[in-house]
PDB file of C-alpha atoms in Angstrom:
ATOM      1  CA  MET A   1     -63.928  25.364 -38.771  1.00  0.00           C
ATOM      2  CA  VAL A   2     -64.346  25.988 -42.524  1.00  0.00           C
ATOM      3  CA  TYR A   3     -63.251  23.887 -45.454  1.00  0.00           C
ATOM      4  CA  ALA A   4     -64.654  25.338 -48.613  1.00  0.00           C
ATOM      5  CA  ALA A   5     -63.887  26.018 -52.256  1.00  0.00           C
ATOM      6  CA  VAL A   6     -66.024  26.851 -55.243  1.00  0.00           C
ATOM      7  CA  VAL A   7     -67.201  23.437 -56.496  1.00  0.00           C
ATOM      8  CA  SER A   8     -70.029  22.013 -58.594  1.00  0.00           C
ATOM      9  CA  ALA A   9     -71.724  18.679 -58.047  1.00  0.00           C
ATOM     10  CA  ASP A  10     -74.944  16.941 -58.675  1.00  0.00           C
ATOM     11  CA  ARG A  11     -77.355  17.874 -55.838  1.00  0.00           C
ATOM     12  CA  PRO A  12     -75.266  19.335 -53.015  1.00  0.00           C
ATOM     13  CA  ILE A  13     -76.106  17.575 -49.754  1.00  0.00           C
ATOM     14  CA  ILE A  14     -76.138  19.847 -46.678  1.00  0.00           C
ATOM     15  CA  LEU A  15     -76.357  18.118 -43.361  1.00  0.00           C
ATOM     16  CA  ASP A  16     -77.048  19.074 -39.809  1.00  0.00           C
ATOM     17  CA  LEU A  17     -74.499  17.610 -37.381  1.00  0.00           C
ATOM     18  CA  ASP A  18     -75.864  16.783 -33.943  1.00  0.00           C
ATOM     19  CA  ASP A  19     -78.246  13.853 -33.905  1.00  0.00           C
ATOM     20  CA  THR A  20     -78.101  13.736 -37.703  1.00  0.00           C
ATOM     21  CA  LEU A  21     -74.518  12.574 -38.186  1.00  0.00           C
ATOM     22  CA  ILE A  22     -73.432  12.125 -34.534  1.00  0.00           C
ATOM     23  CA  GLU A  23     -75.413  10.795 -31.588  1.00  0.00           C
ATOM     24  CA  SER A  24     -75.312  13.825 -29.316  1.00  0.00           C
ATOM     25  CA  PHE A  25     -78.404  13.915 -27.192  1.00  0.00           C
ATOM     26  CA  PRO A  26     -77.955  10.960 -24.841  1.00  0.00           C
ATOM     27  CA  THR A  27     -74.453  12.024 -23.781  1.00  0.00           C
ATOM     28  CA  TYR A  28     -75.490  15.727 -23.759  1.00  0.00           C
ATOM     29  CA  VAL A  29     -78.234  14.870 -21.314  1.00  0.00           C
ATOM     30  CA  ARG A  30     -76.005  12.806 -19.021  1.00  0.00           C
ATOM     31  CA  LEU A  31     -73.324  15.482 -18.870  1.00  0.00           C
ATOM     32  CA  HIS A  32     -75.748  18.331 -18.176  1.00  0.00           C
ATOM     33  CA  GLN A  33     -77.504  16.372 -15.492  1.00  0.00           C
ATOM     34  CA  ARG A  34     -74.221  15.370 -13.836  1.00  0.00           C
ATOM     35  CA  VAL A  35     -72.819  18.877 -13.802  1.00  0.00           C
ATOM     36  CA  ALA A  36     -76.110  20.292 -12.503  1.00  0.00           C
ATOM     37  CA  ALA A  37     -76.124  17.784  -9.664  1.00  0.00           C
ATOM     38  CA  GLU A  38     -72.511  18.548  -8.774  1.00  0.00           C
ATOM     39  CA  LEU A  39     -73.167  22.269  -8.663  1.00  0.00           C
ATOM     40  CA  GLY A  40     -76.379  21.921  -6.684  1.00  0.00           C
ATOM     41  CA  LEU A  41     -78.582  23.104  -9.497  1.00  0.00           C
ATOM     42  CA  PRO A  42     -82.063  21.702 -10.240  1.00  0.00           C
ATOM     43  CA  VAL A  43     -81.355  18.618 -12.402  1.00  0.00           C
ATOM     44  CA  PRO A  44     -83.224  18.954 -15.690  1.00  0.00           C
ATOM     45  CA  SER A  45     -85.204  16.045 -17.198  1.00  0.00           C
ATOM     46  CA  ASP A  46     -84.479  14.704 -20.639  1.00  0.00           C
ATOM     47  CA  ASP A  47     -87.498  16.579 -21.966  1.00  0.00           C
ATOM     48  CA  GLU A  48     -86.301  19.854 -20.422  1.00  0.00           C
ATOM     49  CA  LEU A  49     -83.026  19.458 -22.279  1.00  0.00           C
ATOM     50  CA  ILE A  50     -84.606  19.025 -25.727  1.00  0.00           C
ATOM     51  CA  PRO A  51     -85.007  22.780 -26.493  1.00  0.00           C
ATOM     52  CA  TYR A  52     -81.783  24.352 -27.756  1.00  0.00           C
ATOM     53  CA  GLY A  53     -81.507  28.119 -28.103  1.00  0.00           C
ATOM     54  CA  PRO A  54     -79.468  30.232 -30.463  1.00  0.00           C
ATOM     55  CA  SER A  55     -76.332  29.174 -28.570  1.00  0.00           C
ATOM     56  CA  TRP A  56     -75.295  26.778 -25.824  1.00  0.00           C
ATOM     57  CA  GLU A  57     -74.804  29.647 -23.405  1.00  0.00           C
ATOM     58  CA  GLU A  58     -78.358  30.943 -24.023  1.00  0.00           C
ATOM     59  CA  THR A  59     -79.642  27.397 -23.592  1.00  0.00           C
ATOM     60  CA  LEU A  60     -77.934  27.160 -20.181  1.00  0.00           C
ATOM     61  CA  THR A  61     -79.296  30.511 -19.165  1.00  0.00           C
ATOM     62  CA  ALA A  62     -82.839  29.487 -20.124  1.00  0.00           C
ATOM     63  CA  LEU A  63     -82.485  26.397 -17.955  1.00  0.00           C
ATOM     64  CA  TRP A  64     -80.947  28.163 -14.935  1.00  0.00           C
ATOM     65  CA  PRO A  65     -81.505  31.935 -15.104  1.00  0.00           C
ATOM     66  CA  ALA A  66     -79.304  32.549 -12.007  1.00  0.00           C
ATOM     67  CA  LEU A  67     -76.563  30.230 -13.205  1.00  0.00           C
ATOM     68  CA  ASP A  68     -72.873  31.035 -12.704  1.00  0.00           C
ATOM     69  CA  LEU A  69     -72.158  30.244 -16.357  1.00  0.00           C
ATOM     70  CA  ALA A  70     -68.392  30.163 -15.947  1.00  0.00           C
ATOM     71  CA  ALA A  71     -68.547  27.502 -13.212  1.00  0.00           C
ATOM     72  CA  PHE A  72     -70.869  25.266 -15.248  1.00  0.00           C
ATOM     73  CA  VAL A  73     -68.840  25.615 -18.404  1.00  0.00           C
ATOM     74  CA  ARG A  74     -65.582  24.962 -16.630  1.00  0.00           C
ATOM     75  CA  ARG A  75     -66.807  21.696 -15.098  1.00  0.00           C
ATOM     76  CA  TYR A  76     -68.512  20.632 -18.335  1.00  0.00           C
ATOM     77  CA  ASP A  77     -65.228  21.146 -20.187  1.00  0.00           C
ATOM     78  CA  GLU A  78     -63.409  19.013 -17.674  1.00  0.00           C
ATOM     79  CA  LEU A  79     -65.715  16.093 -18.384  1.00  0.00           C
ATOM     80  CA  ALA A  80     -66.617  16.490 -22.036  1.00  0.00           C
ATOM     81  CA  GLY A  81     -63.492  14.986 -23.588  1.00  0.00           C
ATOM     82  CA  ASP A  82     -64.036  11.722 -21.705  1.00  0.00           C
ATOM     83  CA  HIS A  83     -67.625  11.418 -23.029  1.00  0.00           C
ATOM     84  CA  PRO A  84     -67.461  11.071 -26.827  1.00  0.00           C
ATOM     85  CA  TYR A  85     -70.379  11.394 -29.162  1.00  0.00           C
ATOM     86  CA  PRO A  86     -70.446   8.346 -31.453  1.00  0.00           C
ATOM     87  CA  ALA A  87     -71.473   8.533 -35.074  1.00  0.00           C
ATOM     88  CA  VAL A  88     -75.070   7.626 -35.983  1.00  0.00           C
ATOM     89  CA  PRO A  89     -74.679   3.986 -37.140  1.00  0.00           C
ATOM     90  CA  GLY A  90     -73.964   3.914 -40.828  1.00  0.00           C
ATOM     91  CA  ALA A  91     -73.293   7.626 -41.127  1.00  0.00           C
ATOM     92  CA  ALA A  92     -69.650   7.304 -42.096  1.00  0.00           C
ATOM     93  CA  ALA A  93     -70.443   4.784 -44.833  1.00  0.00           C
ATOM     94  CA  ALA A  94     -73.309   6.904 -46.106  1.00  0.00           C
ATOM     95  CA  LEU A  95     -70.958   9.907 -46.494  1.00  0.00           C
ATOM     96  CA  VAL A  96     -68.479   7.836 -48.464  1.00  0.00           C
ATOM     97  CA  ASN A  97     -71.240   6.581 -50.721  1.00  0.00           C
ATOM     98  CA  LEU A  98     -72.595  10.065 -51.287  1.00  0.00           C
ATOM     99  CA  ARG A  99     -69.191  11.390 -52.142  1.00  0.00           C
ATOM    100  CA  ALA A 100     -68.570   8.465 -54.522  1.00  0.00           C
ATOM    101  CA  ALA A 101     -71.917   9.305 -56.223  1.00  0.00           C
ATOM    102  CA  GLY A 102     -70.608  12.789 -57.031  1.00  0.00           C
ATOM    103  CA  HIS A 103     -72.395  14.852 -54.359  1.00  0.00           C
ATOM    104  CA  SER A 104     -70.689  17.727 -52.591  1.00  0.00           C
ATOM    105  CA  LEU A 105     -71.145  17.454 -48.794  1.00  0.00           C
ATOM    106  CA  TRP A 106     -71.618  20.338 -46.372  1.00  0.00           C
ATOM    107  CA  ILE A 107     -72.331  20.742 -42.697  1.00  0.00           C
ATOM    108  CA  VAL A 108     -74.477  23.599 -41.416  1.00  0.00           C
ATOM    109  CA  THR A 109     -74.822  23.418 -37.614  1.00  0.00           C
ATOM    110  CA  LYS A 110     -75.767  25.663 -34.732  1.00  0.00           C
ATOM    111  CA  ARG A 111     -72.850  24.158 -32.857  1.00  0.00           C
ATOM    112  CA  SER A 112     -70.004  26.622 -32.290  1.00  0.00           C
ATOM    113  CA  ARG A 113     -66.373  25.903 -33.145  1.00  0.00           C
ATOM    114  CA  ARG A 114     -65.972  24.816 -29.555  1.00  0.00           C
ATOM    115  CA  ARG A 115     -65.357  21.050 -29.586  1.00  0.00           C
ATOM    116  CA  LEU A 116     -66.579  20.723 -33.156  1.00  0.00           C
ATOM    117  CA  ALA A 117     -63.374  19.139 -34.455  1.00  0.00           C
ATOM    118  CA  GLU A 118     -63.148  16.980 -31.363  1.00  0.00           C
ATOM    119  CA  ARG A 119     -66.679  15.660 -31.724  1.00  0.00           C
ATOM    120  CA  LEU A 120     -66.156  14.818 -35.412  1.00  0.00           C
ATOM    121  CA  ALA A 121     -62.934  13.004 -34.657  1.00  0.00           C
ATOM    122  CA  GLN A 122     -64.441  11.077 -31.749  1.00  0.00           C
ATOM    123  CA  ALA A 123     -67.199   9.908 -34.091  1.00  0.00           C
ATOM    124  CA  GLY A 124     -64.720   8.799 -36.694  1.00  0.00           C
ATOM    125  CA  LEU A 125     -66.030  11.259 -39.289  1.00  0.00           C
ATOM    126  CA  LEU A 126     -63.315  12.770 -41.470  1.00  0.00           C
ATOM    127  CA  ALA A 127     -63.608  16.504 -41.803  1.00  0.00           C
ATOM    128  CA  SER A 128     -61.903  16.185 -45.201  1.00  0.00           C
ATOM    129  CA  ILE A 129     -64.890  14.393 -46.694  1.00  0.00           C
ATOM    130  CA  PHE A 130     -66.840  17.663 -46.497  1.00  0.00           C
ATOM    131  CA  ASP A 131     -66.529  20.561 -48.913  1.00  0.00           C
ATOM    132  CA  GLY A 132     -67.477  22.959 -46.155  1.00  0.00           C
ATOM    133  CA  ILE A 133     -68.174  22.794 -42.395  1.00  0.00           C
ATOM    134  CA  PHE A 134     -69.901  25.902 -41.135  1.00  0.00           C
ATOM    135  CA  PRO A 135     -70.461  26.383 -37.362  1.00  0.00           C
ATOM    136  CA  ALA A 136     -72.546  29.171 -35.943  1.00  0.00           C
ATOM    137  CA  GLU A 137     -69.764  31.717 -36.051  1.00  0.00           C
ATOM    138  CA  ASP A 138     -69.556  31.458 -39.851  1.00  0.00           C
ATOM    139  CA  GLN A 139     -73.257  32.108 -40.440  1.00  0.00           C
ATOM    140  CA  PRO A 140     -74.920  35.533 -40.618  1.00  0.00           C
ATOM    141  CA  ALA A 141     -77.871  34.004 -38.762  1.00  0.00           C
ATOM    142  CA  VAL A 142     -78.421  30.578 -37.273  1.00  0.00           C
ATOM    143  CA  LYS A 143     -81.340  28.169 -37.793  1.00  0.00           C
ATOM    144  CA  PRO A 144     -84.240  28.544 -38.244  1.00  0.00           C
ATOM    145  CA  ASP A 145     -83.152  31.608 -40.184  1.00  0.00           C
ATOM    146  CA  PRO A 146     -82.384  30.670 -43.856  1.00  0.00           C
ATOM    147  CA  GLY A 147     -79.271  32.861 -43.609  1.00  0.00           C
ATOM    148  CA  CYS A 148     -77.619  29.871 -42.036  1.00  0.00           C
ATOM    149  CA  PHE A 149     -77.007  28.538 -45.555  1.00  0.00           C
ATOM    150  CA  ALA A 150     -75.266  31.696 -46.846  1.00  0.00           C
ATOM    151  CA  PRO A 151     -71.719  30.271 -46.492  1.00  0.00           C
ATOM    152  CA  VAL A 152     -72.706  27.291 -48.609  1.00  0.00           C
ATOM    153  CA  TRP A 153     -74.220  29.391 -51.368  1.00  0.00           C
ATOM    154  CA  ARG A 154     -71.153  31.577 -51.317  1.00  0.00           C
ATOM    155  CA  ALA A 155     -68.853  28.584 -51.735  1.00  0.00           C
ATOM    156  CA  LEU A 156     -70.981  27.127 -54.486  1.00  0.00           C
ATOM    157  CA  GLY A 157     -71.251  30.469 -56.328  1.00  0.00           C
ATOM    158  CA  GLY A 158     -75.010  30.589 -55.898  1.00  0.00           C
ATOM    159  CA  GLN A 159     -77.910  28.524 -54.556  1.00  0.00           C
ATOM    160  CA  PRO A 160     -78.418  25.352 -56.633  1.00  0.00           C
ATOM    161  CA  ALA A 161     -82.060  24.385 -57.163  1.00  0.00           C
ATOM    162  CA  SER A 162     -81.084  20.793 -56.457  1.00  0.00           C
ATOM    163  CA  ALA A 163     -79.665  21.404 -52.983  1.00  0.00           C
ATOM    164  CA  LEU A 164     -80.953  19.180 -50.170  1.00  0.00           C
ATOM    165  CA  TYR A 165     -80.822  19.689 -46.396  1.00  0.00           C
ATOM    166  CA  VAL A 166     -80.979  16.773 -43.953  1.00  0.00           C
ATOM    167  CA  GLY A 167     -81.777  17.327 -40.270  1.00  0.00           C
ATOM    168  CA  ASP A 168     -83.479  16.050 -37.137  1.00  0.00           C
ATOM    169  CA  ARG A 169     -85.245  19.186 -35.750  1.00  0.00           C
ATOM    170  CA  GLN A 170     -88.080  21.448 -36.600  1.00  0.00           C
ATOM    171  CA  GLU A 171     -85.704  24.398 -36.895  1.00  0.00           C
ATOM    172  CA  ASP A 172     -83.828  22.418 -39.638  1.00  0.00           C
ATOM    173  CA  ARG A 173     -87.061  22.060 -41.524  1.00  0.00           C
ATOM    174  CA  LEU A 174     -88.051  25.677 -41.085  1.00  0.00           C
ATOM    175  CA  ALA A 175     -84.671  26.932 -42.285  1.00  0.00           C
ATOM    176  CA  ALA A 176     -84.764  24.728 -45.361  1.00  0.00           C
ATOM    177  CA  GLU A 177     -88.330  25.682 -46.252  1.00  0.00           C
ATOM    178  CA  ALA A 178     -87.588  29.392 -45.806  1.00  0.00           C
ATOM    179  CA  ALA A 179     -84.557  29.044 -48.101  1.00  0.00           C
ATOM    180  CA  GLY A 180     -86.528  27.119 -50.711  1.00  0.00           C
ATOM    181  CA  VAL A 181     -84.339  24.023 -50.134  1.00  0.00           C
ATOM    182  CA  ARG A 182     -85.798  20.536 -50.178  1.00  0.00           C
ATOM    183  CA  PHE A 183     -85.715  19.044 -46.669  1.00  0.00           C
ATOM    184  CA  VAL A 184     -85.321  15.430 -45.570  1.00  0.00           C
ATOM    185  CA  ALA A 185     -85.980  14.519 -41.974  1.00  0.00           C
ATOM    186  CA  VAL A 186     -84.153  11.865 -39.999  1.00  0.00           C
ATOM    187  CA  LEU A 187     -85.682  10.326 -36.896  1.00  0.00           C
ATOM    188  CA  THR A 188     -82.516  10.174 -34.790  1.00  0.00           C
ATOM    189  CA  GLY A 189     -83.081  13.370 -32.770  1.00  0.00           C
ATOM    190  CA  PRO A 190     -84.934  14.083 -29.500  1.00  0.00           C
ATOM    191  CA  GLU A 191     -87.731  16.118 -31.097  1.00  0.00           C
ATOM    192  CA  VAL A 192     -89.280  12.940 -32.482  1.00  0.00           C
ATOM    193  CA  ARG A 193     -90.876  12.470 -29.060  1.00  0.00           C
ATOM    194  CA  ARG A 194     -92.506  15.893 -29.585  1.00  0.00           C
ATOM    195  CA  GLY A 195     -94.012  15.084 -32.950  1.00  0.00           C
ATOM    196  CA  PHE A 196     -91.187  15.902 -35.366  1.00  0.00           C
ATOM    197  CA  PRO A 197     -91.362  15.990 -38.363  1.00  0.00           C
ATOM    198  CA  GLY A 198     -95.063  16.753 -38.216  1.00  0.00           C
ATOM    199  CA  ASP A 199     -96.896  16.771 -41.516  1.00  0.00           C
ATOM    200  CA  LEU A 200     -93.815  16.120 -43.679  1.00  0.00           C
ATOM    201  CA  PRO A 201     -94.651  13.506 -46.307  1.00  0.00           C
ATOM    202  CA  ALA A 202     -93.448  10.003 -45.505  1.00  0.00           C
ATOM    203  CA  SER A 203     -91.408  10.110 -48.714  1.00  0.00           C
ATOM    204  CA  ALA A 204     -89.243  12.801 -47.141  1.00  0.00           C
ATOM    205  CA  VAL A 205     -88.607  11.020 -43.806  1.00  0.00           C
ATOM    206  CA  LEU A 206     -85.789   8.558 -43.220  1.00  0.00           C
ATOM    207  CA  PRO A 207     -85.019   6.473 -40.144  1.00  0.00           C
ATOM    208  CA  THR A 208     -81.400   7.612 -40.164  1.00  0.00           C
ATOM    209  CA  VAL A 209     -78.893   9.298 -42.445  1.00  0.00           C
ATOM    210  CA  ALA A 210     -77.607   5.820 -43.325  1.00  0.00           C
ATOM    211  CA  ALA A 211     -80.676   5.458 -45.586  1.00  0.00           C
ATOM    212  CA  LEU A 212     -79.900   8.597 -47.564  1.00  0.00           C
ATOM    213  CA  PRO A 213     -77.854   7.061 -50.391  1.00  0.00           C
ATOM    214  CA  ALA A 214     -80.457   4.494 -51.235  1.00  0.00           C
ATOM    215  CA  TRP A 215     -83.207   7.171 -51.032  1.00  0.00           C
ATOM    216  CA  LEU A 216     -81.361   9.243 -53.535  1.00  0.00           C
ATOM    217  CA  ARG A 217     -80.758   6.297 -55.846  1.00  0.00           C
ATOM    218  CA  SER A 218     -84.510   5.587 -55.799  1.00  0.00           C
ATOM    219  CA  GLY A 219     -85.044   8.930 -57.585  1.00  0.00           C
ATOM    220  CA  CYS A 220     -86.566  10.844 -54.696  1.00  0.00           C
TER     221      CYS A 220
END
């Protein structure tokens, strides 16, 4: 899914999707645990489901090396549509405020195109509010590689010094830092229980994305 054009705006805001804009992890855990139990696989704990590899398929293989991937994916797909991911509270209003303030908005996510549009719609987040939505297939390399941002720079005609990336995982931080992009952490993802965001200054840590418009107005 890509919506992009060459645009200019004061401080482009690039956002991660899962657990930054939409609450993914709780439902992700419940679905994986349910399908594992149905298929007779070892049921992973919440903590075991925190790591996410370069792709969902690689994540599944790391959890269950002998897994019949097709059977798992087929059952997961049967259930997924009935288990929506809600928006992070205040996320939709924050996006509207950011757009009204003149920022261009972008999504860079490791999520594939699979269910991306569905998850946005379930969360009540309009794809049209973003200048570009770049899933894994549209990136030359996924996070933590800074190449994940290449589609944004291409759409903007270069990398703006003012660009900002907002995310909930260490790989988000690593990608931003490697790209020379300022990073803002939100505490709505599962890696918080593992110490994220580490030594990032408190001035660059927000409780949720809902606080981002006020943070920007404060001159941060």
